[in-house]
PDB file of C-alpha atoms in Angstrom:
ATOM      1  CA  MET U  27     106.038 -97.075  66.404  1.00  0.00           C
ATOM      2  CA  LEU U  28     108.021 -93.909  66.957  1.00  0.00           C
ATOM      3  CA  SER U  29     107.050 -90.752  68.783  1.00  0.00           C
ATOM      4  CA  SER U  30     109.526 -87.908  68.616  1.00  0.00           C
ATOM      5  CA  LEU U  31     110.035 -84.628  70.420  1.00  0.00           C
ATOM      6  CA  ARG U  32     112.657 -82.135  69.213  1.00  0.00           C
ATOM      7  CA  PRO U  33     114.528 -81.249  71.318  1.00  0.00           C
ATOM      8  CA  VAL U  34     114.033 -83.641  74.220  1.00  0.00           C
ATOM      9  CA  PHE U  35     115.058 -80.992  76.745  1.00  0.00           C
ATOM     10  CA  ALA U  36     113.830 -77.549  75.703  1.00  0.00           C
ATOM     11  CA  PRO U  37     114.337 -74.342  77.707  1.00  0.00           C
ATOM     12  CA  PRO U  38     111.240 -72.566  79.064  1.00  0.00           C
ATOM     13  CA  GLY U  39     109.383 -70.479  76.505  1.00  0.00           C
ATOM     14  CA  VAL U  40     110.893 -72.277  73.519  1.00  0.00           C
ATOM     15  CA  PHE U  41     108.441 -73.741  71.001  1.00  0.00           C
ATOM     16  CA  VAL U  42     108.676 -77.519  70.888  1.00  0.00           C
ATOM     17  CA  ARG U  43     107.469 -79.515  67.885  1.00  0.00           C
ATOM     18  CA  HIS U  44     105.743 -82.844  68.572  1.00  0.00           C
ATOM     19  CA  LEU U  45     106.125 -85.477  65.859  1.00  0.00           C
ATOM     20  CA  HIS U  46     104.454 -88.854  65.581  1.00  0.00           C
ATOM     21  CA  PHE U  47     105.546 -91.325  62.921  1.00  0.00           C
ATOM     22  CA  HIS U  48     103.318 -93.643  60.939  1.00  0.00           C
ATOM     23  CA  GLU U  49     104.454 -97.262  60.799  1.00  0.00           C
ATOM     24  CA  TYR U  50     105.687 -96.972  57.207  1.00  0.00           C
ATOM     25  CA  GLN U  51     107.726 -93.889  58.108  1.00  0.00           C
ATOM     26  CA  SER U  52     109.204 -95.693  61.096  1.00  0.00           C
ATOM     27  CA  MET U  53     110.169 -98.690  58.963  1.00  0.00           C
ATOM     28  CA  ASN U  54     111.898 -96.431  56.456  1.00  0.00           C
ATOM     29  CA  LEU U  55     113.715 -94.533  59.201  1.00  0.00           C
ATOM     30  CA  LEU U  56     114.903 -97.703  60.933  1.00  0.00           C
ATOM     31  CA  HIS U  57     116.147 -99.423  57.790  1.00  0.00           C
ATOM     32  CA  HIS U  58     117.520 -96.638  55.607  1.00  0.00           C
ATOM     33  CA  GLN U  59     118.701 -93.983  58.049  1.00  0.00           C
ATOM     34  CA  PHE U  60     119.742 -96.023  61.089  1.00  0.00           C
ATOM     35  CA  HIS U  61     120.630 -99.291  59.298  1.00  0.00           C
ATOM     36  CA  VAL U  62     118.518-101.705  61.349  1.00  0.00           C
ATOM     37  CA  ASP U  63     118.488-104.924  59.310  1.00  0.00           C
ATOM     38  CA  ALA U  64     115.580-106.654  61.074  1.00  0.00           C
ATOM     39  CA  VAL U  65     112.914-104.863  59.033  1.00  0.00           C
ATOM     40  CA  PRO U  66     110.540-106.881  56.812  1.00  0.00           C
ATOM     41  CA  LYS U  67     110.131-106.044  53.137  1.00  0.00           C
ATOM     42  CA  CYS U  68     107.282-103.533  52.916  1.00  0.00           C
ATOM     43  CA  PHE U  69     105.699-101.040  50.527  1.00  0.00           C
ATOM     44  CA  TYR U  70     103.492 -98.040  51.270  1.00  0.00           C
ATOM     45  CA  ALA U  71     100.526 -97.677  48.912  1.00  0.00           C
ATOM     46  CA  ARG U  72      98.152 -94.738  48.528  1.00  0.00           C
ATOM     47  CA  ASN U  73      95.652 -96.316  46.117  1.00  0.00           C
ATOM     48  CA  SER U  74      94.348 -99.741  45.105  1.00  0.00           C
ATOM     49  CA  ASN U  75      96.412 -99.891  41.900  1.00  0.00           C
ATOM     50  CA  GLU U  76      99.612 -99.459  43.900  1.00  0.00           C
ATOM     51  CA  VAL U  77      98.408-102.094  46.369  1.00  0.00           C
ATOM     52  CA  GLU U  78      97.978-104.707  43.648  1.00  0.00           C
ATOM     53  CA  ASP U  79     101.315-103.835  42.036  1.00  0.00           C
ATOM     54  CA  TYR U  80     103.243-103.987  45.324  1.00  0.00           C
ATOM     55  CA  ALA U  81     101.557-107.248  46.325  1.00  0.00           C
ATOM     56  CA  ARG U  82     102.892-108.790  43.100  1.00  0.00           C
ATOM     57  CA  ARG U  83     106.357-107.412  43.836  1.00  0.00           C
ATOM     58  CA  LEU U  84     106.179-109.138  47.232  1.00  0.00           C
ATOM     59  CA  GLY U  85     105.793-112.471  45.443  1.00  0.00           C
ATOM     60  CA  GLY U  86     102.089-112.616  44.655  1.00  0.00           C
ATOM     61  CA  GLY U  87     101.271-114.776  47.689  1.00  0.00           C
ATOM     62  CA  ASP U  88     100.270-113.945  51.238  1.00  0.00           C
ATOM     63  CA  VAL U  89     100.792-110.334  52.303  1.00  0.00           C
ATOM     64  CA  VAL U  90      99.807-108.345  55.376  1.00  0.00           C
ATOM     65  CA  VAL U  91      97.720-105.232  54.685  1.00  0.00           C
ATOM     66  CA  LYS U  92      97.922-102.622  57.458  1.00  0.00           C
ATOM     67  CA  ALA U  93      95.924 -99.409  57.660  1.00  0.00           C
ATOM     68  CA  GLN U  94      98.221 -96.469  58.328  1.00  0.00           C
ATOM     69  CA  VAL U  95      96.646 -94.301  61.016  1.00  0.00           C
ATOM     70  CA  LEU U  96      98.079 -92.868  64.210  1.00  0.00           C
ATOM     71  CA  GLY U  97      96.343 -94.964  66.840  1.00  0.00           C
ATOM     72  CA  GLY U  98      96.905 -98.228  68.659  1.00  0.00           C
ATOM     73  CA  GLY U  99      94.620-101.244  68.519  1.00  0.00           C
ATOM     74  CA  ARG U 100      94.203-101.164  64.732  1.00  0.00           C
ATOM     75  CA  GLY U 101      93.604-104.899  64.510  1.00  0.00           C
ATOM     76  CA  ARG U 102      90.537-104.625  66.741  1.00  0.00           C
ATOM     77  CA  GLY U 103      89.213-101.415  65.211  1.00  0.00           C
ATOM     78  CA  HIS U 104      86.510-100.856  62.610  1.00  0.00           C
ATOM     79  CA  PHE U 105      85.938 -98.440  59.754  1.00  0.00           C
ATOM     80  CA  LYS U 106      83.246 -95.903  60.448  1.00  0.00           C
ATOM     81  CA  GLU U 107      81.795 -95.529  56.943  1.00  0.00           C
ATOM     82  CA  ASN U 108      81.372 -99.200  55.973  1.00  0.00           C
ATOM     83  CA  GLY U 109      81.703-101.178  59.211  1.00  0.00           C
ATOM     84  CA  PHE U 110      84.702-103.127  57.864  1.00  0.00           C
ATOM     85  CA  GLN U 111      86.309-104.882  60.819  1.00  0.00           C
ATOM     86  CA  GLY U 112      90.017-104.647  61.567  1.00  0.00           C
ATOM     87  CA  GLY U 113      92.798-102.428  60.291  1.00  0.00           C
ATOM     88  CA  VAL U 114      95.215-105.346  59.794  1.00  0.00           C
ATOM     89  CA  HIS U 115      94.403-108.205  57.393  1.00  0.00           C
ATOM     90  CA  ILE U 116      96.182-111.035  55.591  1.00  0.00           C
ATOM     91  CA  ALA U 117      95.486-111.287  51.861  1.00  0.00           C
ATOM     92  CA  SER U 118      96.356-114.391  49.865  1.00  0.00           C
ATOM     93  CA  SER U 119      96.698-112.747  46.439  1.00  0.00           C
ATOM     94  CA  PRO U 120      97.243-109.324  44.845  1.00  0.00           C
ATOM     95  CA  SER U 121      93.562-109.100  43.881  1.00  0.00           C
ATOM     96  CA  GLU U 122      92.476-109.874  47.443  1.00  0.00           C
ATOM     97  CA  ALA U 123      94.948-107.304  48.775  1.00  0.00           C
ATOM     98  CA  ARG U 124      93.322-104.748  46.477  1.00  0.00           C
ATOM     99  CA  ILE U 125      89.827-105.618  47.735  1.00  0.00           C
ATOM    100  CA  VAL U 126      90.929-105.362  51.369  1.00  0.00           C
ATOM    101  CA  ALA U 127      92.693-102.041  50.791  1.00  0.00           C
ATOM    102  CA  GLU U 128      89.634-100.570  49.064  1.00  0.00           C
ATOM    103  CA  GLN U 129      87.698-101.167  52.291  1.00  0.00           C
ATOM    104  CA  MET U 130      90.318 -99.143  54.192  1.00  0.00           C
ATOM    105  CA  LEU U 131      91.544 -96.329  51.971  1.00  0.00           C
ATOM    106  CA  ASN U 132      90.016 -92.907  52.632  1.00  0.00           C
ATOM    107  CA  LYS U 133      87.831 -94.372  55.390  1.00  0.00           C
ATOM    108  CA  SER U 134      87.937 -93.497  59.104  1.00  0.00           C
ATOM    109  CA  LEU U 135      89.393 -96.201  61.351  1.00  0.00           C
ATOM    110  CA  VAL U 136      87.984 -96.161  64.874  1.00  0.00           C
ATOM    111  CA  THR U 137      90.146 -97.733  67.602  1.00  0.00           C
ATOM    112  CA  ARG U 138      90.376 -97.480  71.375  1.00  0.00           C
ATOM    113  CA  GLN U 139      92.828 -94.597  70.925  1.00  0.00           C
ATOM    114  CA  THR U 140      91.236 -92.560  68.122  1.00  0.00           C
ATOM    115  CA  GLY U 141      87.913 -91.592  69.669  1.00  0.00           C
ATOM    116  CA  LEU U 142      84.547 -92.170  68.009  1.00  0.00           C
ATOM    117  CA  SER U 143      85.344 -89.970  65.011  1.00  0.00           C
ATOM    118  CA  GLY U 144      88.276 -92.200  64.038  1.00  0.00           C
ATOM    119  CA  ARG U 145      91.208 -91.206  61.857  1.00  0.00           C
ATOM    120  CA  THR U 146      91.326 -91.225  58.076  1.00  0.00           C
ATOM    121  CA  CYS U 147      93.359 -93.991  56.454  1.00  0.00           C
ATOM    122  CA  LYS U 148      95.220 -92.286  53.613  1.00  0.00           C
ATOM    123  CA  GLY U 149      97.477 -95.230  52.842  1.00  0.00           C
ATOM    124  CA  VAL U 150      98.189 -98.865  53.649  1.00  0.00           C
ATOM    125  CA  LEU U 151     101.419-100.723  54.355  1.00  0.00           C
ATOM    126  CA  LEU U 152     101.924-104.015  52.524  1.00  0.00           C
ATOM    127  CA  CYS U 153     104.406-106.370  54.175  1.00  0.00           C
ATOM    128  CA  GLU U 154     105.671-109.833  53.425  1.00  0.00           C
ATOM    129  CA  LYS U 155     103.959-112.420  55.616  1.00  0.00           C
ATOM    130  CA  LEU U 156     106.579-113.995  57.862  1.00  0.00           C
ATOM    131  CA  PRO U 157     106.512-117.323  59.769  1.00  0.00           C
ATOM    132  CA  ILE U 158     106.153-115.875  63.273  1.00  0.00           C
ATOM    133  CA  VAL U 159     106.425-118.267  66.224  1.00  0.00           C
ATOM    134  CA  ALA U 160     106.382-115.747  69.103  1.00  0.00           C
ATOM    135  CA  GLU U 161     105.470-112.112  69.669  1.00  0.00           C
ATOM    136  CA  LYS U 162     107.307-109.959  72.221  1.00  0.00           C
ATOM    137  CA  TYR U 163     106.961-106.357  73.389  1.00  0.00           C
ATOM    138  CA  PHE U 164     109.857-103.898  73.353  1.00  0.00           C
ATOM    139  CA  ALA U 165     110.002-100.158  73.859  1.00  0.00           C
ATOM    140  CA  ILE U 166     112.438 -97.424  74.772  1.00  0.00           C
ATOM    141  CA  MET U 167     110.889 -94.390  76.393  1.00  0.00           C
ATOM    142  CA  LEU U 168     112.027 -91.224  78.098  1.00  0.00           C
ATOM    143  CA  ASP U 169     111.416 -91.465  81.841  1.00  0.00           C
ATOM    144  CA  ARG U 170     111.365 -87.902  83.109  1.00  0.00           C
ATOM    145  CA  GLY U 171     111.449 -89.119  86.706  1.00  0.00           C
ATOM    146  CA  LEU U 172     114.781 -90.829  86.089  1.00  0.00           C
ATOM    147  CA  GLY U 173     115.962 -88.167  83.682  1.00  0.00           C
ATOM    148  CA  GLY U 174     116.803 -90.609  80.908  1.00  0.00           C
ATOM    149  CA  PRO U 175     115.653 -93.469  78.682  1.00  0.00           C
ATOM    150  CA  VAL U 176     114.308 -96.789  79.950  1.00  0.00           C
ATOM    151  CA  MET U 177     113.904-100.069  78.068  1.00  0.00           C
ATOM    152  CA  VAL U 178     110.522-101.703  78.700  1.00  0.00           C
ATOM    153  CA  MET U 179     110.033-105.297  77.568  1.00  0.00           C
ATOM    154  CA  SER U 180     107.881-108.376  77.920  1.00  0.00           C
ATOM    155  CA  LYS U 181     107.642-111.850  76.426  1.00  0.00           C
ATOM    156  CA  HIS U 182     103.937-111.099  75.944  1.00  0.00           C
ATOM    157  CA  GLY U 183     103.593-109.023  72.774  1.00  0.00           C
ATOM    158  CA  GLY U 184     100.817-108.279  70.326  1.00  0.00           C
ATOM    159  CA  MET U 185      98.754-106.442  72.952  1.00  0.00           C
ATOM    160  CA  SER U 186      99.116-103.062  74.619  1.00  0.00           C
ATOM    161  CA  ILE U 187     101.629-102.836  77.435  1.00  0.00           C
ATOM    162  CA  GLU U 188      98.769-101.681  79.680  1.00  0.00           C
ATOM    163  CA  GLU U 189      96.963-104.968  79.005  1.00  0.00           C
ATOM    164  CA  VAL U 190     100.166-106.911  79.652  1.00  0.00           C
ATOM    165  CA  ALA U 191     100.657-105.128  82.976  1.00  0.00           C
ATOM    166  CA  ILE U 192      97.117-106.080  84.028  1.00  0.00           C
ATOM    167  CA  GLU U 193      97.099-109.682  82.788  1.00  0.00           C
ATOM    168  CA  HIS U 194     100.777-110.495  83.476  1.00  0.00           C
ATOM    169  CA  PRO U 195     101.974-107.997  86.128  1.00  0.00           C
ATOM    170  CA  ASP U 196     105.267-109.835  86.698  1.00  0.00           C
ATOM    171  CA  ALA U 197     106.065-110.118  82.999  1.00  0.00           C
ATOM    172  CA  VAL U 198     107.113-106.511  82.365  1.00  0.00           C
ATOM    173  CA  THR U 199     110.816-105.697  82.819  1.00  0.00           C
ATOM    174  CA  LYS U 200     112.370-102.227  82.871  1.00  0.00           C
ATOM    175  CA  ILE U 201     116.066-101.454  82.414  1.00  0.00           C
ATOM    176  CA  PRO U 202     117.218 -97.813  82.817  1.00  0.00           C
ATOM    177  CA  ILE U 203     119.925 -96.576  80.443  1.00  0.00           C
ATOM    178  CA  ASP U 204     122.580 -94.041  81.412  1.00  0.00           C
ATOM    179  CA  VAL U 205     122.630 -91.433  78.647  1.00  0.00           C
ATOM    180  CA  THR U 206     126.336 -90.787  79.216  1.00  0.00           C
ATOM    181  CA  THR U 207     127.305 -94.387  78.398  1.00  0.00           C
ATOM    182  CA  GLY U 208     124.383 -95.390  76.186  1.00  0.00           C
ATOM    183  CA  LEU U 209     123.093 -98.947  75.841  1.00  0.00           C
ATOM    184  CA  THR U 210     125.904-101.225  77.005  1.00  0.00           C
ATOM    185  CA  THR U 211     126.571-104.747  75.771  1.00  0.00           C
ATOM    186  CA  ARG U 212     125.728-106.028  79.244  1.00  0.00           C
ATOM    187  CA  GLN U 213     122.335-104.312  79.190  1.00  0.00           C
ATOM    188  CA  ALA U 214     121.627-105.587  75.674  1.00  0.00           C
ATOM    189  CA  GLU U 215     122.465-109.126  76.830  1.00  0.00           C
ATOM    190  CA  GLU U 216     120.138-108.721  79.817  1.00  0.00           C
ATOM    191  CA  ALA U 217     117.315-107.479  77.583  1.00  0.00           C
ATOM    192  CA  VAL U 218     117.782-110.346  75.122  1.00  0.00           C
ATOM    193  CA  GLU U 219     117.650-112.806  78.026  1.00  0.00           C
ATOM    194  CA  HIS U 220     114.443-111.266  79.416  1.00  0.00           C
ATOM    195  CA  LEU U 221     112.864-111.455  75.960  1.00  0.00           C
ATOM    196  CA  GLY U 222     113.811-115.123  75.618  1.00  0.00           C
ATOM    197  CA  PHE U 223     116.124-114.775  72.626  1.00  0.00           C
ATOM    198  CA  ASN U 224     118.869-116.755  74.395  1.00  0.00           C
ATOM    199  CA  GLY U 225     121.806-114.472  73.666  1.00  0.00           C
ATOM    200  CA  ASP U 226     121.185-114.329  69.912  1.00  0.00           C
ATOM    201  CA  PRO U 227     123.798-111.868  68.544  1.00  0.00           C
ATOM    202  CA  SER U 228     121.407-110.651  65.828  1.00  0.00           C
ATOM    203  CA  ALA U 229     118.836-109.841  68.529  1.00  0.00           C
ATOM    204  CA  MET U 230     121.461-107.821  70.394  1.00  0.00           C
ATOM    205  CA  ALA U 231     122.355-105.968  67.199  1.00  0.00           C
ATOM    206  CA  THR U 232     118.687-105.172  66.626  1.00  0.00           C
ATOM    207  CA  LEU U 233     118.184-103.786  70.140  1.00  0.00           C
ATOM    208  CA  LYS U 234     121.314-101.660  69.782  1.00  0.00           C
ATOM    209  CA  GLY U 235     119.994-100.420  66.438  1.00  0.00           C
ATOM    210  CA  LEU U 236     116.685 -99.483  68.046  1.00  0.00           C
ATOM    211  CA  TYR U 237     118.503 -97.526  70.750  1.00  0.00           C
ATOM    212  CA  ARG U 238     120.622 -95.845  68.067  1.00  0.00           C
ATOM    213  CA  THR U 239     117.383 -94.795  66.363  1.00  0.00           C
ATOM    214  CA  PHE U 240     115.870 -93.573  69.645  1.00  0.00           C
ATOM    215  CA  VAL U 241     118.837 -91.282  70.221  1.00  0.00           C
ATOM    216  CA  GLY U 242     119.431 -90.276  66.606  1.00  0.00           C
ATOM    217  CA  ALA U 243     115.799 -89.344  65.949  1.00  0.00           C
ATOM    218  CA  ASP U 244     115.412 -87.544  69.304  1.00  0.00           C
ATOM    219  CA  CYS U 245     112.562 -89.846  70.278  1.00  0.00           C
ATOM    220  CA  THR U 246     110.584 -89.651  73.472  1.00  0.00           C
ATOM    221  CA  MET U 247     109.218 -93.138  72.767  1.00  0.00           C
ATOM    222  CA  LEU U 248     110.096 -95.968  70.395  1.00  0.00           C
ATOM    223  CA  GLU U 249     107.735 -98.947  70.570  1.00  0.00           C
ATOM    224  CA  VAL U 250     107.921-102.264  68.695  1.00  0.00           C
ATOM    225  CA  ASN U 251     104.802-104.319  69.237  1.00  0.00           C
ATOM    226  CA  PRO U 252     105.099-107.032  68.336  1.00  0.00           C
ATOM    227  CA  LEU U 253     108.805-107.718  68.167  1.00  0.00           C
ATOM    228  CA  ALA U 254     108.516-110.972  66.236  1.00  0.00           C
ATOM    229  CA  GLU U 255     110.546-114.165  66.527  1.00  0.00           C
ATOM    230  CA  LEU U 256     110.599-116.218  63.316  1.00  0.00           C
ATOM    231  CA  GLU U 257     110.812-119.963  62.749  1.00  0.00           C
ATOM    232  CA  ASP U 258     114.485-119.694  61.785  1.00  0.00           C
ATOM    233  CA  GLY U 259     115.323-117.807  64.999  1.00  0.00           C
ATOM    234  CA  ARG U 260     115.595-114.347  63.462  1.00  0.00           C
ATOM    235  CA  ILE U 261     113.737-111.411  64.954  1.00  0.00           C
ATOM    236  CA  MET U 262     111.837-108.741  63.043  1.00  0.00           C
ATOM    237  CA  VAL U 263     110.417-105.387  64.048  1.00  0.00           C
TER     238      VAL U 263
END
């Protein structure tokens, strides 16, 4: 979700450290450090015993089990050692969550971004299963051509922005942000309208929180895909 570069503008010859955040790290950063409320209840587990315990703490019903590797397209990937399909699964009980996680943990997930060798899944993220009615795409990225951040959004989420641009070329909207003024209320309103949230104040607060995180964590890119709309109108990252 988050890619970070510290500092964003480094003088020539200065060593620059590139950081990429796992999903569970991004969730923790958003919620605890930058106080973004629209984060689902999640737990990070490193072994199958933790998976079963956390699944019970999430209510013992449906949970989403997500392999934690740095690479997009996890849902369509496969694990190299056992052929297990998909790095994102829904489990209906703690015991099923354990079985699913055992197929992922310490295995190499191969996706369109990892290369044929894949990347080792050292942990899984367990999240509450939410009643999602729509999936959107939202990102803030540093545009070096413009010399500042740009919001990129689409009503078509759940797929890569490259796929969206090919399949729905008119559905991607970009809004540049002036770093001297930051994300204005007017721009947040415009983004909410483009995303189809109809001026929802909680949606505006979430977008402002995401921009606050982008700046505060010195990100070069912050991507939420999907940005989910729930049955009750709330949005979740």
